XYZ file of C-alpha atoms in Angstrom:
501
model
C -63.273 43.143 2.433
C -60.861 45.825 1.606
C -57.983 45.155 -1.019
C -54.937 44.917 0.691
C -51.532 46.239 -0.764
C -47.716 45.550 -0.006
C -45.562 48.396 -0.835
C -41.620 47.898 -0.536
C -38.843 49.834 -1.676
C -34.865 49.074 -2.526
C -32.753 51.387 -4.024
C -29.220 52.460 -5.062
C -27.595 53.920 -7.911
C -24.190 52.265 -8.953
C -21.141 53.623 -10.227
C -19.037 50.482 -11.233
C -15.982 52.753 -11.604
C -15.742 53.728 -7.939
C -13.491 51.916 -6.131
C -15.205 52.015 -2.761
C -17.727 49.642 -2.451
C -20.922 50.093 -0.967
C -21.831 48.272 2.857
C -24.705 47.289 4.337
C -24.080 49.460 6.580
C -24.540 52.270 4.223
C -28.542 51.493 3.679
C -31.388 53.440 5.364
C -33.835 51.312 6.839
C -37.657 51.467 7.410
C -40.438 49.403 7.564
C -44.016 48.520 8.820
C -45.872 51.394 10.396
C -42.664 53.395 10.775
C -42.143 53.469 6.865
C -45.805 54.453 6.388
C -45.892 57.299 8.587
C -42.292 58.506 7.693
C -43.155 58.740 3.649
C -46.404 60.056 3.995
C -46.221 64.076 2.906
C -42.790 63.733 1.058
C -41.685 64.015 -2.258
C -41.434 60.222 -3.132
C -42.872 57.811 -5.260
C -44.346 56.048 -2.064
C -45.904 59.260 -0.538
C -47.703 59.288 -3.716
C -48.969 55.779 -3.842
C -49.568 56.234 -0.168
C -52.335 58.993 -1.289
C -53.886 57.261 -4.369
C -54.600 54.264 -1.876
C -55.834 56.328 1.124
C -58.366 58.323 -2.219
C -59.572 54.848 -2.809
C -62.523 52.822 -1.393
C -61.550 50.163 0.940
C -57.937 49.827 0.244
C -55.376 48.917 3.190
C -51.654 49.676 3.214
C -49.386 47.027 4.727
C -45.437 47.649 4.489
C -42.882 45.563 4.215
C -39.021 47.001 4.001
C -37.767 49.772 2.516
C -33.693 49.957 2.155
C -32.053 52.828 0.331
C -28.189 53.934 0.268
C -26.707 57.400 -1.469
C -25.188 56.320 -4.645
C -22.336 54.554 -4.615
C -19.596 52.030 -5.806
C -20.832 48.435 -6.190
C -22.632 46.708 -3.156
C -20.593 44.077 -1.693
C -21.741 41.117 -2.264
C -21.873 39.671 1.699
C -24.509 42.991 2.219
C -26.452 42.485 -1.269
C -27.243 39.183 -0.032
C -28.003 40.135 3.291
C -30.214 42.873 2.246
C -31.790 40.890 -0.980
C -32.656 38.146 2.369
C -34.237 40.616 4.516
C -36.105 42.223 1.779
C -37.573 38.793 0.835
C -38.258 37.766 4.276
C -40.053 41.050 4.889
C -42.325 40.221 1.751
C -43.063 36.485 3.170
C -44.944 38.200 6.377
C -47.156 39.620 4.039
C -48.066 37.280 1.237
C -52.051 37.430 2.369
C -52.010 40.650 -0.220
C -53.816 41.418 -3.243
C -51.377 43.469 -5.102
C -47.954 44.615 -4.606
C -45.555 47.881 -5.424
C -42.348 47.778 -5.468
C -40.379 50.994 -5.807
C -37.014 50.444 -7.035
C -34.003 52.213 -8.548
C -32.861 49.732 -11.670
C -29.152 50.708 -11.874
C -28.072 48.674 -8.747
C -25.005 46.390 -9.476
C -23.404 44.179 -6.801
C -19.628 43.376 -7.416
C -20.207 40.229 -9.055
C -24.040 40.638 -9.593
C -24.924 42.558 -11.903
C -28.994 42.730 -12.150
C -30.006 42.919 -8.318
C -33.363 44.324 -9.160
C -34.305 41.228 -11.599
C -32.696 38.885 -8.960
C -35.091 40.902 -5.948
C -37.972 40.670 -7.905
C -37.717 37.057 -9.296
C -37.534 36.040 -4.984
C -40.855 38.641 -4.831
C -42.292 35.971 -7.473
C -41.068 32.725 -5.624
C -42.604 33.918 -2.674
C -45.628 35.410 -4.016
C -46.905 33.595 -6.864
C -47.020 33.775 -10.376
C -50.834 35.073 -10.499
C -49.650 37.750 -7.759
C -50.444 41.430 -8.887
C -47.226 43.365 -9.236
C -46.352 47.177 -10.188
C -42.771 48.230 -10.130
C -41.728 51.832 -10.381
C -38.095 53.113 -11.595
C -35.761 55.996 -11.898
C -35.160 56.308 -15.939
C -31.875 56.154 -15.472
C -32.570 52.435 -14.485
C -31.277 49.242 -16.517
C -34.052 46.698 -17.866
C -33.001 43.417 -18.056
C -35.088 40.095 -19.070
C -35.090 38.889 -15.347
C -37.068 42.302 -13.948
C -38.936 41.810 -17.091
C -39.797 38.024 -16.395
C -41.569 38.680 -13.071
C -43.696 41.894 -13.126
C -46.138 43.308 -15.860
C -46.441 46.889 -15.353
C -43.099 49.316 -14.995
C -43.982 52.607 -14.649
C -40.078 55.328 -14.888
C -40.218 58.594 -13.993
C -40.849 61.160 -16.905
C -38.793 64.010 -15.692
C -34.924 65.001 -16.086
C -33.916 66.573 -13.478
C -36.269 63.909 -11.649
C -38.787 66.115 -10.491
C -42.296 63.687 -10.668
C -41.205 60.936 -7.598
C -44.534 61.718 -6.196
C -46.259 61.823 -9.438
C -44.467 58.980 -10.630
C -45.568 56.534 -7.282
C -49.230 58.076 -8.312
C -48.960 56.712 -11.419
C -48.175 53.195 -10.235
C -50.555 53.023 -7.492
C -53.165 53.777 -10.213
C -51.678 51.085 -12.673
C -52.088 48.955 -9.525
C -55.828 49.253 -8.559
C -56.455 48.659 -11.846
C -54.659 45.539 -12.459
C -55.863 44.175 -9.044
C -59.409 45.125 -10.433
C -58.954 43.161 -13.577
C -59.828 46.604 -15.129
C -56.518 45.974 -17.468
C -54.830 43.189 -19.354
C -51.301 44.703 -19.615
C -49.514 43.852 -23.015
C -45.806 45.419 -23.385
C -43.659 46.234 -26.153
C -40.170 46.968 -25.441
C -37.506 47.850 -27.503
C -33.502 47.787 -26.763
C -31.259 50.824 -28.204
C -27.383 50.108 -28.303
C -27.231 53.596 -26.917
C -25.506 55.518 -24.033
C -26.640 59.097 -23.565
C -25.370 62.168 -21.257
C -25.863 66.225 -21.921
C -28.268 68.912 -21.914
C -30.390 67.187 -24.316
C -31.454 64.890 -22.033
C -33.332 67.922 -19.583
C -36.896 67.043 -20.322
C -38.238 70.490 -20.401
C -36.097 72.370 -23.173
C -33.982 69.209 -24.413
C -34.856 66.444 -27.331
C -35.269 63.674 -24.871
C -38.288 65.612 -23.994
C -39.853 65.160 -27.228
C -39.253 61.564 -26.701
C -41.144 61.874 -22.996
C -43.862 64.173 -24.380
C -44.524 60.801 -26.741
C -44.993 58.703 -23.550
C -46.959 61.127 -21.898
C -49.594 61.231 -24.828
C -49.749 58.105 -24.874
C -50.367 57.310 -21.268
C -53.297 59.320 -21.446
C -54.934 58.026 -24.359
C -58.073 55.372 -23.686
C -55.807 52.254 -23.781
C -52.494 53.543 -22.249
C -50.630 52.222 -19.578
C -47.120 52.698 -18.872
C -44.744 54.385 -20.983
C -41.196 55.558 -20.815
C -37.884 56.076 -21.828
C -35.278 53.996 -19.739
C -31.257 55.493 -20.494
C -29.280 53.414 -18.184
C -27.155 55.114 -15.827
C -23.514 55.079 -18.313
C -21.602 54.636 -15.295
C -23.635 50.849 -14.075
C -21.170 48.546 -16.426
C -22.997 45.743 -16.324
C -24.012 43.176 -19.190
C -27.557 44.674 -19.505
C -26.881 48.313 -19.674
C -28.238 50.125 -22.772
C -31.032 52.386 -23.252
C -34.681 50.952 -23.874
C -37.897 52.068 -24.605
C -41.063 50.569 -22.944
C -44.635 50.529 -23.852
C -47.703 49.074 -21.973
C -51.360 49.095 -23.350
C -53.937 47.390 -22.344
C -54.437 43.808 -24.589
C -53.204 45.773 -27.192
C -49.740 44.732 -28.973
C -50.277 46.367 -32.371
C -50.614 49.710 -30.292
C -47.771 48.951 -28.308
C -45.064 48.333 -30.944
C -46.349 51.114 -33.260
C -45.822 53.497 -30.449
C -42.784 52.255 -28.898
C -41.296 51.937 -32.666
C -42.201 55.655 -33.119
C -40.510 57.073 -30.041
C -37.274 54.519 -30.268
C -36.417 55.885 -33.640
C -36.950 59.377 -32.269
C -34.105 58.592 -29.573
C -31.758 56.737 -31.836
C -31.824 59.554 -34.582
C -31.138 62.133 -32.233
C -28.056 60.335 -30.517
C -25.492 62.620 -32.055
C -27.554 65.156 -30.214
C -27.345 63.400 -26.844
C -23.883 64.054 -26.067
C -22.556 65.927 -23.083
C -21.169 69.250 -23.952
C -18.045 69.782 -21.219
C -15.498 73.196 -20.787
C -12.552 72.818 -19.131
C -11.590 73.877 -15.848
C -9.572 76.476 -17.233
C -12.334 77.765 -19.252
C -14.916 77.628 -16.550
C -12.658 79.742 -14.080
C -12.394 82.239 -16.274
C -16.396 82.535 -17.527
C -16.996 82.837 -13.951
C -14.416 85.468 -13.111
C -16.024 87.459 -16.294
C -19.681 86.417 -14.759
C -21.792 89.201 -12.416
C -23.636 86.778 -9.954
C -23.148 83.472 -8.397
C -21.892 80.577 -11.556
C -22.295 77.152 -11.124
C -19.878 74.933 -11.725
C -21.692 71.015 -12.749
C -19.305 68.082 -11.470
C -20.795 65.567 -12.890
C -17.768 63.743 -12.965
C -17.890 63.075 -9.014
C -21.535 63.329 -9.092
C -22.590 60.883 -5.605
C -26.127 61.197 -7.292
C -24.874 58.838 -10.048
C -22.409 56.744 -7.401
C -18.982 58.736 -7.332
C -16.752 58.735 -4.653
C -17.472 62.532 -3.556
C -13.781 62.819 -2.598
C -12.625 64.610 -5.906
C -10.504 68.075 -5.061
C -9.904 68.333 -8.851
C -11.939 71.863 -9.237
C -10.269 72.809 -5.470
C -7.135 72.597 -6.630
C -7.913 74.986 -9.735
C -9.085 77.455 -7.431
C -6.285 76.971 -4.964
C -3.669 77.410 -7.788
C -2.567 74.035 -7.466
C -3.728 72.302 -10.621
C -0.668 72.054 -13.278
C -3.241 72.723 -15.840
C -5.139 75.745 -15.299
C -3.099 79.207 -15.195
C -5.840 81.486 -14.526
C -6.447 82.791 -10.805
C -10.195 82.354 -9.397
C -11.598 85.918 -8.289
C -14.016 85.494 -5.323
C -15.662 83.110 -2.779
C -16.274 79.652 -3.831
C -18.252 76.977 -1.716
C -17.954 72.997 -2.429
C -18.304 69.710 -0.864
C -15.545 66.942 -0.227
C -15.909 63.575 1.586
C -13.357 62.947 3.655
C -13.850 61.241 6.785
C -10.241 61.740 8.574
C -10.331 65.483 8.051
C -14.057 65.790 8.637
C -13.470 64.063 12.231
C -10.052 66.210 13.010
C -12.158 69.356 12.217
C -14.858 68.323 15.012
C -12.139 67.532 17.302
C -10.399 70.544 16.947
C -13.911 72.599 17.259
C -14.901 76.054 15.648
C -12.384 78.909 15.501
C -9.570 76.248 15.162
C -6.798 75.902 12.615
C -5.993 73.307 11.480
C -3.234 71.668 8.420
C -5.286 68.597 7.046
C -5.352 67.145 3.329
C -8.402 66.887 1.431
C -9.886 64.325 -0.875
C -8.140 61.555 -2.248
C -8.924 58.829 0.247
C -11.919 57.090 -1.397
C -10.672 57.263 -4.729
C -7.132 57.245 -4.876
C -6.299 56.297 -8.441
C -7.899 59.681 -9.539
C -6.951 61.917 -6.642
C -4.372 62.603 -4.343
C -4.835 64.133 -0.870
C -4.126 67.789 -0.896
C -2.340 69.511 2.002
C -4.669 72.776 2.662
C -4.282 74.912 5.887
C -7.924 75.736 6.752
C -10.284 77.592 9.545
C -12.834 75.599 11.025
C -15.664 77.470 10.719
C -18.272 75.133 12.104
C -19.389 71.154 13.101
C -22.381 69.528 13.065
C -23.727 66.155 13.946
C -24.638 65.572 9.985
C -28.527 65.070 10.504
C -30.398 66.916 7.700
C -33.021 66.517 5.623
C -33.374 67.174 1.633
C -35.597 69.338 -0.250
C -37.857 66.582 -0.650
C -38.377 65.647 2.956
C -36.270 62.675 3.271
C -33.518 62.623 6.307
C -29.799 61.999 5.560
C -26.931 61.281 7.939
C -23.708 62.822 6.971
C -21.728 61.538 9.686
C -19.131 63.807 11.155
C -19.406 67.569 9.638
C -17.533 70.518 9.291
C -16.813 74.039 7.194
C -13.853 74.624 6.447
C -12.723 78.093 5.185
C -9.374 78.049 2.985
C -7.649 81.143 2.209
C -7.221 81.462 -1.766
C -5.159 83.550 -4.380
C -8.213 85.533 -4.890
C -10.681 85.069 -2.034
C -11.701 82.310 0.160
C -13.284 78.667 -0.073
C -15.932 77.322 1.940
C -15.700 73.644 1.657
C -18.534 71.379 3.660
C -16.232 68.123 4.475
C -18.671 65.287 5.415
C -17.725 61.840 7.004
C -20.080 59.752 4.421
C -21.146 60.411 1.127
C -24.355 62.590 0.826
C -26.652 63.767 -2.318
C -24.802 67.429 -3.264
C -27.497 68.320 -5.943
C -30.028 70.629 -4.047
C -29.409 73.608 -1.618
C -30.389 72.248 1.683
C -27.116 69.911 1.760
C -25.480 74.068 2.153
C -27.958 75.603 3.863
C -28.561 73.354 6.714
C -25.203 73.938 7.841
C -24.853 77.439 7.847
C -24.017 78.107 4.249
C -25.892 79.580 1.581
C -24.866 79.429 -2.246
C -26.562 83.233 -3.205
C -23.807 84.384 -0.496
C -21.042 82.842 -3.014
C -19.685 84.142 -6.309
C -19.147 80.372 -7.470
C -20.700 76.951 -5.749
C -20.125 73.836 -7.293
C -22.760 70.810 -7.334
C -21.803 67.526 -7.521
C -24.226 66.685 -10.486
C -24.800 66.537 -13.941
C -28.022 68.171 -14.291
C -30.434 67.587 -10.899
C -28.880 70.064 -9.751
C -30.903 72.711 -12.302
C -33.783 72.397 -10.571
C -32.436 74.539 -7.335
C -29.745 76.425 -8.937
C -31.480 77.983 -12.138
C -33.574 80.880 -10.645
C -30.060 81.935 -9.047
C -27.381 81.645 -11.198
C -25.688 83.816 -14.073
C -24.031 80.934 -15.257
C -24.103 77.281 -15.578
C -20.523 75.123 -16.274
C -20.404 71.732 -16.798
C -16.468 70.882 -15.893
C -14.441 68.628 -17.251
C -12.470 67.144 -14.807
C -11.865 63.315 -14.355
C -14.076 61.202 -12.289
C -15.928 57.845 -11.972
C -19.007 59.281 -13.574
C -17.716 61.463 -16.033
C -19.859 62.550 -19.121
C -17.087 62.099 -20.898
C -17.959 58.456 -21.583
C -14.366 57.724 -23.719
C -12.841 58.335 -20.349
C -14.092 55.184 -18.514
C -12.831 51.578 -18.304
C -16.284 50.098 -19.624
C -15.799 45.904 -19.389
C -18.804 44.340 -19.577
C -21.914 46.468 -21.041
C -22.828 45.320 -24.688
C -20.432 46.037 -27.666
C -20.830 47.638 -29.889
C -22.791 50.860 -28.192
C -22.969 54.087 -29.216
C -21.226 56.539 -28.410
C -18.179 53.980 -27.056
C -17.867 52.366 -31.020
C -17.817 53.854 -34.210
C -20.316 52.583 -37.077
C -23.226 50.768 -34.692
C -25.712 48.881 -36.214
C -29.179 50.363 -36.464
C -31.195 48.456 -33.460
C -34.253 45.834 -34.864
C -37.593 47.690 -34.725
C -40.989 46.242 -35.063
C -42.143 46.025 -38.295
């Protein structure tokens, strides 16, 4: 008889601090044969599961559903139950399993629940058992809490920042799975919680300290008795009673191994928190460096980053290029492209069709208390239906599309204005409509750092802008409620967190 695995997925990054809330309505969904064959060949954790499984002897795939939504402001509640139902229902057809994956985020937040991955995979238990075999993967920007904890043995983060090991990462759980279902491993944890919120360049695993901290896990997941092992840092921007940054540790029937190694790499993190700040320039400054920059710059706004739930609608670096921002005095030289969500202008610019111009404001109308609409007379220069796909084959609907070209004070501005929020971290959000960022003397990305990955073999310069946002990385600026107090770098004088002895 073969061994028969479930595989699932729900995901959705949170930004508590945007004020429009995510919808049902907002989620992808997939599931059964459909989700098999559309993952298989992408860059995803479950095209890489998909292969270890189809590598092994006598192992069938069954699928239940797979729900996934661009970041966003909290789910409302009517659609987290709704979807947490459906997910759980979709589970119950397929309880006749030996082992299960789950591929989740871990920084979902609903508006009054604030741990929907503990509360999806406690259901996963009630329906399939206590003695069920369960892997979990996560983003390491996900938030452990003692429910997810409760009700699976083996979590298995990414290992990359930006996250470039999804496929690699859905490998390693798929392998953590056969193994468990085989009774191959006994998995024994140690995890340890660090009052500790972290954002900067320190945190790119290939040049920055956290990558010290990764380079630990990595050793140790491929020594004889090694698991799982990562460093989980909470997305800041999920305020929510169990956000913090932790590290985890899984051997096999090994605790003394466990805490000595999770022990080692949590004190690595904590003493380099100074370290893991975000360094920010000001719009002002930025403007200028790029003026004085040969090549294309890129300007980082991780402040309305929809990768890390942001509204998209910010026209905060717009309006420094326009001449319209009270603070910034010096005049942008050259072509700039950027992205705004804005659904009324987006639909006016496909009604009024290419060649058109048209007097529309834009930005301002998902976040309001941070932006205000801003009058621009514009050019459309072309619509689309808003079907594309990412750099790592998965499909995205934008909703109504259009370029815009606005005249400047010292060249133009290509802005892509989408109906619905989209992922504006890659290229191929540009260059599947028409636009391409090497044709630009400035592009800005609507992320803190994934963004690094595309842009670095093309740029002269790199700016991360300060500009206000719901996921700033300046962390002082938000209206944190609920996560723990004290927490570094919110308080002054934190207590050193309890290590094992």
């Amino acid at each position: 008889m073969p061994l028969r695995i479930l595989i699932a997925e729900l995901k959705q990054e949170t930004s508590s601090f945007n004020p429009e809330l995510t919808r049902y309505e907002d989620f992808h969904q997939q599931q059964g044969a459909a989700l098999i064959e559309a993952r298989r060949g992408t860059d995803t954790e479950l095209a890489g599961a998909l292969d270890v499984f189809a590598e092994a002897d006598a192992v069938e795939v069954v699928a239940g559903l797979a729900a996934w939504a661009v970041s966003g402001g909290p789910i409302h509640d009517a659609g987290l139950d709704r979807l947490i139902d459906e997910f759980t229902a979709a589970i119950a057809r397929h309880t006749d399993v030996d082992g299960v994956y789950f591929c989740l985020h871990g920084a979902m937040a609903g508006e009054t629940e604030g741990d929907p991955e503990g509360r999806v995979l406690a259901r996963a238990r009630e329906v399939l058992g206590d003695d069920m075999p369960v892997v979990v993967s996560l983003d390491l920007h996900g938030i452990f809490t003692e429910r997810m904890q409760q009700n699976a043995p083996i979590f298995v983060p990414f290992h990359t920042y930006p996250h470039t090991d999804q496929y690699s990462t859905g490998r390693r759980a798929a392998v953590a799975l056969l193994d468990l279902v085989s009774h191959r491993t006994a998995p024994t944890t140690c995890r340890i919680p660090l009052p500790m919120l972290v954002r900067g360049d320190e945190l790119l695993t290939a040049t920055g300290l956290f990558g010290q901290a990764i380079d630990m896990c990595r050793d140790f997941e491929a020594s004889p008795d090694g698991i799982a092992a990562g460093v989980l840092i909470g997305n800041p921007f999920t305020d929510v009673p169990g956000l913090r940054s932790w590290v985890e540790v899984t051997t096999n029937n090994d605790l003394a191994l466990a805490e000595e190694t999770a022990s080692r790499i949590a004190r690595f993190m904590w003493g380099c928190r100074e370290s893991l700040k975000a360094e920010l320039v000001s719009l002002e400054q930025a403007i200028a460096t790029a003026n004085d920059t040969d090549g294309l710059s890129v300007f980082s706004d991780a402040a309305d980053a929809t990768a890390s739930g942001a509204s998209g609608d910010s026209n905060k670096i717009l309006e420094g290029i326009l001449g319209q921002a009270p603070d910034v005095s010096t005049t942008f030289q050259g072509t700039a492209l950027l992205s705004v969500v804005d659904a009324a202008a987006a639909r006016a610019a496909c009604e009024a069709g290419p060649g058109a111009t048209i007097g529309v404001t834009l930005g301002g109308t998902r976040d309001p208390g941070r932006f205000t609409p801003l009058p621009v007379t514009a050019t459309v220069i072309s619509t689309h239906d808003g079907h594309f796909t990412y750099e790592s084959g998965q499909p995205e609907v934008a909703g109504a599309t259009a370029v815009l070209r606005i005249d400047s004070p010292g060249g133009h501005v290509d802005a892509l204005v989408t109906e619905r929020s989209i992922y504006v971290v890659g290229r191929a959000v540009f260059t599947a409509h028409g636009l391409d960022p090497v044709d630009y003397d400035m592009v800005v990305a609507k992320s803190p750092n994934g963004f690094r990955t595309h842009y670095e073999a093309i740029s002269s310069a790199i700016l991360p802008v300060d500009v206000s946002g719901s996921t700033s990385a300046n962390l002082l600026s938000l209206p944190f409620s609920l996560c723990p107090r004290p927490v570094f770098p919110l308080d002054d004088d934190v207590p050193d967190p309890a290590f094992p002895a």
